[in-house]
Amino acid sequence: MSSETPNTTRPVRKWLGPALLVSLGINLFLVAAITAGIIRNMDRGSHGHASPLGLPHHIVVRQLSGEERDKLKATMRENRAELRPLFRDVRQARQALSVAIAADPYDPEAARAAFAELRAGMGAVATQSQDILVQAFSDLTPESREKIAEAMHRGHPGDRGTDQNTEPSNPE
């Protein structure tokens, strides 16, 4: 019988630690990306688009003929100069909000004021854009406006909060 004992130690795998670290990094990235996507789409439904117009522009555009779509784009392009400073104000308000959020010490009142400025800027963009759309809709045929209205009433199948069994409210 031999006095030597069998070697029960495992071989050292130097690659295992870095491989686990890379795997952890990839998993954290995927979780962050999925979470960001969910948060970004939370209030817009699955196919909605953020719009300063106050209505789902993708629904409007789909209802127009090619010629009408071109007219709508031309109208928006003609009014771009009026909208540009409003978008700049919104961008500046977002920057001010990011500064207020990151401030140390954090000042809730400064963040509240920054949010108010952002809302005001977004409201100005919505108001101006909607005024342009009111004019653009006047150039459409009654049939096209009816198609837009019906599509907006139906909404998108993936939109949340769209109850297709109810009539639109009629505030008086």
mmCIF file with all atom_site columns, C-alpha atoms in Angstrom:
data_model
loop_
_atom_site.group_PDB
_atom_site.id
_atom_site.type_symbol
_atom_site.label_atom_id
_atom_site.label_alt_id
_atom_site.label_comp_id
_atom_site.label_asym_id
_atom_site.label_entity_id
_atom_site.label_seq_id
_atom_site.pdbx_PDB_ins_code
_atom_site.Cartn_x
_atom_site.Cartn_y
_atom_site.Cartn_z
_atom_site.occupancy
_atom_site.B_iso_or_equiv
_atom_site.pdbx_formal_charge
_atom_site.auth_seq_id
_atom_site.auth_comp_id
_atom_site.auth_asym_id
_atom_site.auth_atom_id
_atom_site.pdbx_PDB_model_num
ATOM 1   C CA . MET A 1 1   ? 0.000   0.000  0.000   1.00 0.00 ? 1   MET A CA 1
ATOM 2   C CA . SER A 1 2   ? 1.221   3.435  -0.873  1.00 0.00 ? 2   SER A CA 1
ATOM 3   C CA . SER A 1 3   ? 1.590   6.170  1.716   1.00 0.00 ? 3   SER A CA 1
ATOM 4   C CA . GLU A 1 4   ? 0.579   8.796  -0.799  1.00 0.00 ? 4   GLU A CA 1
ATOM 5   C CA . THR A 1 5   ? -2.946  10.170 -0.555  1.00 0.00 ? 5   THR A CA 1
ATOM 6   C CA . PRO A 1 6   ? -4.882  11.000 -3.669  1.00 0.00 ? 6   PRO A CA 1
ATOM 7   C CA . ASN A 1 7   ? -4.989  14.704 -4.685  1.00 0.00 ? 7   ASN A CA 1
ATOM 8   C CA . THR A 1 8   ? -8.559  15.896 -4.031  1.00 0.00 ? 8   THR A CA 1
ATOM 9   C CA . THR A 1 9   ? -8.005  19.581 -4.746  1.00 0.00 ? 9   THR A CA 1
ATOM 10  C CA . ARG A 1 10  ? -9.722  21.012 -7.775  1.00 0.00 ? 10  ARG A CA 1
ATOM 11  C CA . PRO A 1 11  ? -7.801  22.750 -10.526 1.00 0.00 ? 11  PRO A CA 1
ATOM 12  C CA . VAL A 1 12  ? -7.779  26.541 -10.312 1.00 0.00 ? 12  VAL A CA 1
ATOM 13  C CA . ARG A 1 13  ? -9.917  28.142 -12.993 1.00 0.00 ? 13  ARG A CA 1
ATOM 14  C CA . LYS A 1 14  ? -8.707  31.710 -13.315 1.00 0.00 ? 14  LYS A CA 1
ATOM 15  C CA . TRP A 1 15  ? -11.331 32.555 -15.947 1.00 0.00 ? 15  TRP A CA 1
ATOM 16  C CA . LEU A 1 16  ? -14.331 31.721 -13.744 1.00 0.00 ? 16  LEU A CA 1
ATOM 17  C CA . GLY A 1 17  ? -14.304 34.953 -11.684 1.00 0.00 ? 17  GLY A CA 1
ATOM 18  C CA . PRO A 1 18  ? -14.120 37.306 -14.683 1.00 0.00 ? 18  PRO A CA 1
ATOM 19  C CA . ALA A 1 19  ? -16.743 35.253 -16.536 1.00 0.00 ? 19  ALA A CA 1
ATOM 20  C CA . LEU A 1 20  ? -19.153 35.531 -13.607 1.00 0.00 ? 20  LEU A CA 1
ATOM 21  C CA . LEU A 1 21  ? -18.475 39.257 -13.370 1.00 0.00 ? 21  LEU A CA 1
ATOM 22  C CA . VAL A 1 22  ? -19.207 39.754 -17.089 1.00 0.00 ? 22  VAL A CA 1
ATOM 23  C CA . SER A 1 23  ? -22.382 37.683 -16.743 1.00 0.00 ? 23  SER A CA 1
ATOM 24  C CA . LEU A 1 24  ? -23.509 39.817 -13.797 1.00 0.00 ? 24  LEU A CA 1
ATOM 25  C CA . GLY A 1 25  ? -22.843 43.005 -15.786 1.00 0.00 ? 25  GLY A CA 1
ATOM 26  C CA . ILE A 1 26  ? -24.854 41.768 -18.761 1.00 0.00 ? 26  ILE A CA 1
ATOM 27  C CA . ASN A 1 27  ? -27.751 40.732 -16.535 1.00 0.00 ? 27  ASN A CA 1
ATOM 28  C CA . LEU A 1 28  ? -27.789 44.110 -14.772 1.00 0.00 ? 28  LEU A CA 1
ATOM 29  C CA . PHE A 1 29  ? -27.743 45.896 -18.135 1.00 0.00 ? 29  PHE A CA 1
ATOM 30  C CA . LEU A 1 30  ? -30.682 43.830 -19.425 1.00 0.00 ? 30  LEU A CA 1
ATOM 31  C CA . VAL A 1 31  ? -32.718 44.433 -16.254 1.00 0.00 ? 31  VAL A CA 1
ATOM 32  C CA . ALA A 1 32  ? -32.016 48.181 -16.495 1.00 0.00 ? 32  ALA A CA 1
ATOM 33  C CA . ALA A 1 33  ? -32.941 48.299 -20.193 1.00 0.00 ? 33  ALA A CA 1
ATOM 34  C CA . ILE A 1 34  ? -36.197 46.426 -19.665 1.00 0.00 ? 34  ILE A CA 1
ATOM 35  C CA . THR A 1 35  ? -37.107 48.562 -16.649 1.00 0.00 ? 35  THR A CA 1
ATOM 36  C CA . ALA A 1 36  ? -36.384 51.776 -18.556 1.00 0.00 ? 36  ALA A CA 1
ATOM 37  C CA . GLY A 1 37  ? -38.593 50.617 -21.425 1.00 0.00 ? 37  GLY A CA 1
ATOM 38  C CA . ILE A 1 38  ? -41.453 49.794 -19.086 1.00 0.00 ? 38  ILE A CA 1
ATOM 39  C CA . ILE A 1 39  ? -41.195 53.132 -17.304 1.00 0.00 ? 39  ILE A CA 1
ATOM 40  C CA . ARG A 1 40  ? -40.937 55.061 -20.575 1.00 0.00 ? 40  ARG A CA 1
ATOM 41  C CA . ASN A 1 41  ? -44.093 53.417 -21.964 1.00 0.00 ? 41  ASN A CA 1
ATOM 42  C CA . MET A 1 42  ? -46.051 53.382 -18.706 1.00 0.00 ? 42  MET A CA 1
ATOM 43  C CA . ASP A 1 43  ? -48.423 56.212 -19.565 1.00 0.00 ? 43  ASP A CA 1
ATOM 44  C CA . ARG A 1 44  ? -48.458 55.833 -23.339 1.00 0.00 ? 44  ARG A CA 1
ATOM 45  C CA . GLY A 1 45  ? -49.685 52.320 -23.930 1.00 0.00 ? 45  GLY A CA 1
ATOM 46  C CA . SER A 1 46  ? -47.545 49.887 -25.807 1.00 0.00 ? 46  SER A CA 1
ATOM 47  C CA . HIS A 1 47  ? -47.402 51.714 -29.135 1.00 0.00 ? 47  HIS A CA 1
ATOM 48  C CA . GLY A 1 48  ? -48.043 55.316 -28.157 1.00 0.00 ? 48  GLY A CA 1
ATOM 49  C CA . HIS A 1 49  ? -45.684 58.129 -28.929 1.00 0.00 ? 49  HIS A CA 1
ATOM 50  C CA . ALA A 1 50  ? -44.987 61.047 -26.703 1.00 0.00 ? 50  ALA A CA 1
ATOM 51  C CA . SER A 1 51  ? -46.464 64.040 -28.383 1.00 0.00 ? 51  SER A CA 1
ATOM 52  C CA . PRO A 1 52  ? -46.670 67.673 -27.451 1.00 0.00 ? 52  PRO A CA 1
ATOM 53  C CA . LEU A 1 53  ? -49.805 67.790 -29.569 1.00 0.00 ? 53  LEU A CA 1
ATOM 54  C CA . GLY A 1 54  ? -51.959 66.217 -26.887 1.00 0.00 ? 54  GLY A CA 1
ATOM 55  C CA . LEU A 1 55  ? -53.168 63.480 -29.204 1.00 0.00 ? 55  LEU A CA 1
ATOM 56  C CA . PRO A 1 56  ? -51.665 60.312 -30.622 1.00 0.00 ? 56  PRO A CA 1
ATOM 57  C CA . HIS A 1 57  ? -50.145 61.710 -33.812 1.00 0.00 ? 57  HIS A CA 1
ATOM 58  C CA . HIS A 1 58  ? -49.560 58.243 -35.246 1.00 0.00 ? 58  HIS A CA 1
ATOM 59  C CA . ILE A 1 59  ? -53.330 57.695 -35.303 1.00 0.00 ? 59  ILE A CA 1
ATOM 60  C CA . VAL A 1 60  ? -53.912 60.998 -37.089 1.00 0.00 ? 60  VAL A CA 1
ATOM 61  C CA . VAL A 1 61  ? -51.230 60.440 -39.718 1.00 0.00 ? 61  VAL A CA 1
ATOM 62  C CA . ARG A 1 62  ? -52.426 56.911 -40.530 1.00 0.00 ? 62  ARG A CA 1
ATOM 63  C CA . GLN A 1 63  ? -55.868 58.213 -41.456 1.00 0.00 ? 63  GLN A CA 1
ATOM 64  C CA . LEU A 1 64  ? -54.610 60.681 -44.051 1.00 0.00 ? 64  LEU A CA 1
ATOM 65  C CA . SER A 1 65  ? -54.011 60.109 -47.728 1.00 0.00 ? 65  SER A CA 1
ATOM 66  C CA . GLY A 1 66  ? -50.509 60.728 -49.015 1.00 0.00 ? 66  GLY A CA 1
ATOM 67  C CA . GLU A 1 67  ? -51.468 64.180 -50.299 1.00 0.00 ? 67  GLU A CA 1
ATOM 68  C CA . GLU A 1 68  ? -53.143 65.137 -47.015 1.00 0.00 ? 68  GLU A CA 1
ATOM 69  C CA . ARG A 1 69  ? -50.163 63.849 -45.050 1.00 0.00 ? 69  ARG A CA 1
ATOM 70  C CA . ASP A 1 70  ? -47.857 65.994 -47.183 1.00 0.00 ? 70  ASP A CA 1
ATOM 71  C CA . LYS A 1 71  ? -50.077 69.051 -46.576 1.00 0.00 ? 71  LYS A CA 1
ATOM 72  C CA . LEU A 1 72  ? -50.026 68.450 -42.821 1.00 0.00 ? 72  LEU A CA 1
ATOM 73  C CA . LYS A 1 73  ? -46.236 68.108 -42.828 1.00 0.00 ? 73  LYS A CA 1
ATOM 74  C CA . ALA A 1 74  ? -45.936 71.293 -44.903 1.00 0.00 ? 74  ALA A CA 1
ATOM 75  C CA . THR A 1 75  ? -48.163 73.180 -42.458 1.00 0.00 ? 75  THR A CA 1
ATOM 76  C CA . MET A 1 76  ? -46.087 72.007 -39.509 1.00 0.00 ? 76  MET A CA 1
ATOM 77  C CA . ARG A 1 77  ? -42.883 72.894 -41.376 1.00 0.00 ? 77  ARG A CA 1
ATOM 78  C CA . GLU A 1 78  ? -44.216 76.390 -42.139 1.00 0.00 ? 78  GLU A CA 1
ATOM 79  C CA . ASN A 1 79  ? -44.768 76.955 -38.424 1.00 0.00 ? 79  ASN A CA 1
ATOM 80  C CA . ARG A 1 80  ? -41.479 75.443 -37.273 1.00 0.00 ? 80  ARG A CA 1
ATOM 81  C CA . ALA A 1 81  ? -40.002 78.872 -36.553 1.00 0.00 ? 81  ALA A CA 1
ATOM 82  C CA . GLU A 1 82  ? -42.779 79.560 -34.028 1.00 0.00 ? 82  GLU A CA 1
ATOM 83  C CA . LEU A 1 83  ? -42.298 76.193 -32.346 1.00 0.00 ? 83  LEU A CA 1
ATOM 84  C CA . ARG A 1 84  ? -38.488 76.150 -32.212 1.00 0.00 ? 84  ARG A CA 1
ATOM 85  C CA . PRO A 1 85  ? -38.123 78.624 -29.280 1.00 0.00 ? 85  PRO A CA 1
ATOM 86  C CA . LEU A 1 86  ? -40.838 76.777 -27.360 1.00 0.00 ? 86  LEU A CA 1
ATOM 87  C CA . PHE A 1 87  ? -38.970 73.482 -27.735 1.00 0.00 ? 87  PHE A CA 1
ATOM 88  C CA . ARG A 1 88  ? -35.780 75.258 -26.658 1.00 0.00 ? 88  ARG A CA 1
ATOM 89  C CA . ASP A 1 89  ? -37.586 76.476 -23.511 1.00 0.00 ? 89  ASP A CA 1
ATOM 90  C CA . VAL A 1 90  ? -38.710 72.911 -22.738 1.00 0.00 ? 90  VAL A CA 1
ATOM 91  C CA . ARG A 1 91  ? -35.145 71.640 -23.190 1.00 0.00 ? 91  ARG A CA 1
ATOM 92  C CA . GLN A 1 92  ? -33.834 74.331 -20.834 1.00 0.00 ? 92  GLN A CA 1
ATOM 93  C CA . ALA A 1 93  ? -36.559 73.522 -18.299 1.00 0.00 ? 93  ALA A CA 1
ATOM 94  C CA . ARG A 1 94  ? -35.547 69.842 -18.393 1.00 0.00 ? 94  ARG A CA 1
ATOM 95  C CA . GLN A 1 95  ? -31.934 70.827 -17.798 1.00 0.00 ? 95  GLN A CA 1
ATOM 96  C CA . ALA A 1 96  ? -32.956 73.002 -14.846 1.00 0.00 ? 96  ALA A CA 1
ATOM 97  C CA . LEU A 1 97  ? -34.989 70.111 -13.475 1.00 0.00 ? 97  LEU A CA 1
ATOM 98  C CA . SER A 1 98  ? -32.025 67.750 -13.749 1.00 0.00 ? 98  SER A CA 1
ATOM 99  C CA . VAL A 1 99  ? -29.887 70.254 -11.821 1.00 0.00 ? 99  VAL A CA 1
ATOM 100 C CA . ALA A 1 100 ? -32.568 70.598 -9.138  1.00 0.00 ? 100 ALA A CA 1
ATOM 101 C CA . ILE A 1 101 ? -32.912 66.835 -8.769  1.00 0.00 ? 101 ILE A CA 1
ATOM 102 C CA . ALA A 1 102 ? -29.148 66.300 -8.489  1.00 0.00 ? 102 ALA A CA 1
ATOM 103 C CA . ALA A 1 103 ? -28.572 69.187 -6.052  1.00 0.00 ? 103 ALA A CA 1
ATOM 104 C CA . ASP A 1 104 ? -26.919 68.341 -2.756  1.00 0.00 ? 104 ASP A CA 1
ATOM 105 C CA . PRO A 1 105 ? -28.473 69.289 -0.475  1.00 0.00 ? 105 PRO A CA 1
ATOM 106 C CA . TYR A 1 106 ? -31.702 68.495 -2.280  1.00 0.00 ? 106 TYR A CA 1
ATOM 107 C CA . ASP A 1 107 ? -34.263 71.304 -2.247  1.00 0.00 ? 107 ASP A CA 1
ATOM 108 C CA . PRO A 1 108 ? -37.822 70.008 -2.813  1.00 0.00 ? 108 PRO A CA 1
ATOM 109 C CA . GLU A 1 109 ? -39.089 73.529 -3.516  1.00 0.00 ? 109 GLU A CA 1
ATOM 110 C CA . ALA A 1 110 ? -36.493 74.051 -6.250  1.00 0.00 ? 110 ALA A CA 1
ATOM 111 C CA . ALA A 1 111 ? -37.498 70.721 -7.824  1.00 0.00 ? 111 ALA A CA 1
ATOM 112 C CA . ARG A 1 112 ? -41.177 71.667 -7.561  1.00 0.00 ? 112 ARG A CA 1
ATOM 113 C CA . ALA A 1 113 ? -40.478 75.027 -9.267  1.00 0.00 ? 113 ALA A CA 1
ATOM 114 C CA . ALA A 1 114 ? -38.448 73.295 -11.990 1.00 0.00 ? 114 ALA A CA 1
ATOM 115 C CA . PHE A 1 115 ? -41.326 70.876 -12.630 1.00 0.00 ? 115 PHE A CA 1
ATOM 116 C CA . ALA A 1 116 ? -43.703 73.853 -12.858 1.00 0.00 ? 116 ALA A CA 1
ATOM 117 C CA . GLU A 1 117 ? -41.448 75.491 -15.469 1.00 0.00 ? 117 GLU A CA 1
ATOM 118 C CA . LEU A 1 118 ? -41.333 72.239 -17.426 1.00 0.00 ? 118 LEU A CA 1
ATOM 119 C CA . ARG A 1 119 ? -45.141 71.945 -17.335 1.00 0.00 ? 119 ARG A CA 1
ATOM 120 C CA . ALA A 1 120 ? -45.501 75.548 -18.498 1.00 0.00 ? 120 ALA A CA 1
ATOM 121 C CA . GLY A 1 121 ? -43.090 74.967 -21.371 1.00 0.00 ? 121 GLY A CA 1
ATOM 122 C CA . MET A 1 122 ? -44.808 71.759 -22.425 1.00 0.00 ? 122 MET A CA 1
ATOM 123 C CA . GLY A 1 123 ? -48.159 73.527 -22.189 1.00 0.00 ? 123 GLY A CA 1
ATOM 124 C CA . ALA A 1 124 ? -46.927 76.302 -24.486 1.00 0.00 ? 124 ALA A CA 1
ATOM 125 C CA . VAL A 1 125 ? -45.719 73.735 -27.035 1.00 0.00 ? 125 VAL A CA 1
ATOM 126 C CA . ALA A 1 126 ? -49.038 71.876 -26.846 1.00 0.00 ? 126 ALA A CA 1
ATOM 127 C CA . THR A 1 127 ? -51.084 75.058 -27.210 1.00 0.00 ? 127 THR A CA 1
ATOM 128 C CA . GLN A 1 128 ? -49.133 76.321 -30.224 1.00 0.00 ? 128 GLN A CA 1
ATOM 129 C CA . SER A 1 129 ? -49.060 72.878 -31.877 1.00 0.00 ? 129 SER A CA 1
ATOM 130 C CA . GLN A 1 130 ? -52.768 72.372 -31.341 1.00 0.00 ? 130 GLN A CA 1
ATOM 131 C CA . ASP A 1 131 ? -53.525 75.801 -32.817 1.00 0.00 ? 131 ASP A CA 1
ATOM 132 C CA . ILE A 1 132 ? -51.558 74.775 -35.910 1.00 0.00 ? 132 ILE A CA 1
ATOM 133 C CA . LEU A 1 133 ? -53.476 71.479 -36.090 1.00 0.00 ? 133 LEU A CA 1
ATOM 134 C CA . VAL A 1 134 ? -56.820 73.265 -35.797 1.00 0.00 ? 134 VAL A CA 1
ATOM 135 C CA . GLN A 1 135 ? -55.880 75.241 -38.899 1.00 0.00 ? 135 GLN A CA 1
ATOM 136 C CA . ALA A 1 136 ? -54.495 72.155 -40.682 1.00 0.00 ? 136 ALA A CA 1
ATOM 137 C CA . PHE A 1 137 ? -57.669 70.164 -39.962 1.00 0.00 ? 137 PHE A CA 1
ATOM 138 C CA . SER A 1 138 ? -59.713 72.890 -41.646 1.00 0.00 ? 138 SER A CA 1
ATOM 139 C CA . ASP A 1 139 ? -57.949 71.989 -44.903 1.00 0.00 ? 139 ASP A CA 1
ATOM 140 C CA . LEU A 1 140 ? -59.015 68.334 -44.653 1.00 0.00 ? 140 LEU A CA 1
ATOM 141 C CA . THR A 1 141 ? -62.158 66.873 -46.122 1.00 0.00 ? 141 THR A CA 1
ATOM 142 C CA . PRO A 1 142 ? -65.028 66.079 -43.757 1.00 0.00 ? 142 PRO A CA 1
ATOM 143 C CA . GLU A 1 143 ? -64.442 62.397 -44.535 1.00 0.00 ? 143 GLU A CA 1
ATOM 144 C CA . SER A 1 144 ? -60.793 62.594 -43.447 1.00 0.00 ? 144 SER A CA 1
ATOM 145 C CA . ARG A 1 145 ? -61.709 64.424 -40.239 1.00 0.00 ? 145 ARG A CA 1
ATOM 146 C CA . GLU A 1 146 ? -64.355 61.768 -39.554 1.00 0.00 ? 146 GLU A CA 1
ATOM 147 C CA . LYS A 1 147 ? -61.782 58.989 -40.052 1.00 0.00 ? 147 LYS A CA 1
ATOM 148 C CA . ILE A 1 148 ? -59.405 60.727 -37.637 1.00 0.00 ? 148 ILE A CA 1
ATOM 149 C CA . ALA A 1 149 ? -62.169 61.205 -35.068 1.00 0.00 ? 149 ALA A CA 1
ATOM 150 C CA . GLU A 1 150 ? -63.249 57.570 -35.316 1.00 0.00 ? 150 GLU A CA 1
ATOM 151 C CA . ALA A 1 151 ? -59.672 56.301 -35.017 1.00 0.00 ? 151 ALA A CA 1
ATOM 152 C CA . MET A 1 152 ? -59.083 58.511 -31.979 1.00 0.00 ? 152 MET A CA 1
ATOM 153 C CA . HIS A 1 153 ? -62.300 57.237 -30.402 1.00 0.00 ? 153 HIS A CA 1
ATOM 154 C CA . ARG A 1 154 ? -61.259 53.615 -30.983 1.00 0.00 ? 154 ARG A CA 1
ATOM 155 C CA . GLY A 1 155 ? -57.719 54.232 -29.841 1.00 0.00 ? 155 GLY A CA 1
ATOM 156 C CA . HIS A 1 156 ? -55.013 51.658 -30.327 1.00 0.00 ? 156 HIS A CA 1
ATOM 157 C CA . PRO A 1 157 ? -55.737 48.108 -29.117 1.00 0.00 ? 157 PRO A CA 1
ATOM 158 C CA . GLY A 1 158 ? -52.699 48.281 -26.832 1.00 0.00 ? 158 GLY A CA 1
ATOM 159 C CA . ASP A 1 159 ? -53.604 51.637 -25.277 1.00 0.00 ? 159 ASP A CA 1
ATOM 160 C CA . ARG A 1 160 ? -54.414 51.559 -21.602 1.00 0.00 ? 160 ARG A CA 1
ATOM 161 C CA . GLY A 1 161 ? -57.451 53.279 -20.249 1.00 0.00 ? 161 GLY A CA 1
ATOM 162 C CA . THR A 1 162 ? -59.333 53.075 -23.541 1.00 0.00 ? 162 THR A CA 1
ATOM 163 C CA . ASP A 1 163 ? -62.751 51.704 -22.848 1.00 0.00 ? 163 ASP A CA 1
ATOM 164 C CA . GLN A 1 164 ? -64.192 50.943 -26.225 1.00 0.00 ? 164 GLN A CA 1
ATOM 165 C CA . ASN A 1 165 ? -67.622 50.169 -24.791 1.00 0.00 ? 165 ASN A CA 1
ATOM 166 C CA . THR A 1 166 ? -68.318 53.682 -23.562 1.00 0.00 ? 166 THR A CA 1
ATOM 167 C CA . GLU A 1 167 ? -69.319 56.804 -25.358 1.00 0.00 ? 167 GLU A CA 1
ATOM 168 C CA . PRO A 1 168 ? -67.032 59.804 -25.150 1.00 0.00 ? 168 PRO A CA 1
ATOM 169 C CA . SER A 1 169 ? -67.883 62.162 -22.323 1.00 0.00 ? 169 SER A CA 1
ATOM 170 C CA . ASN A 1 170 ? -69.628 65.361 -23.252 1.00 0.00 ? 170 ASN A CA 1
ATOM 171 C CA . PRO A 1 171 ? -68.587 68.005 -20.741 1.00 0.00 ? 171 PRO A CA 1
ATOM 172 C CA . GLU A 1 172 ? -70.986 70.896 -20.557 1.00 0.00 ? 172 GLU A CA 1
#
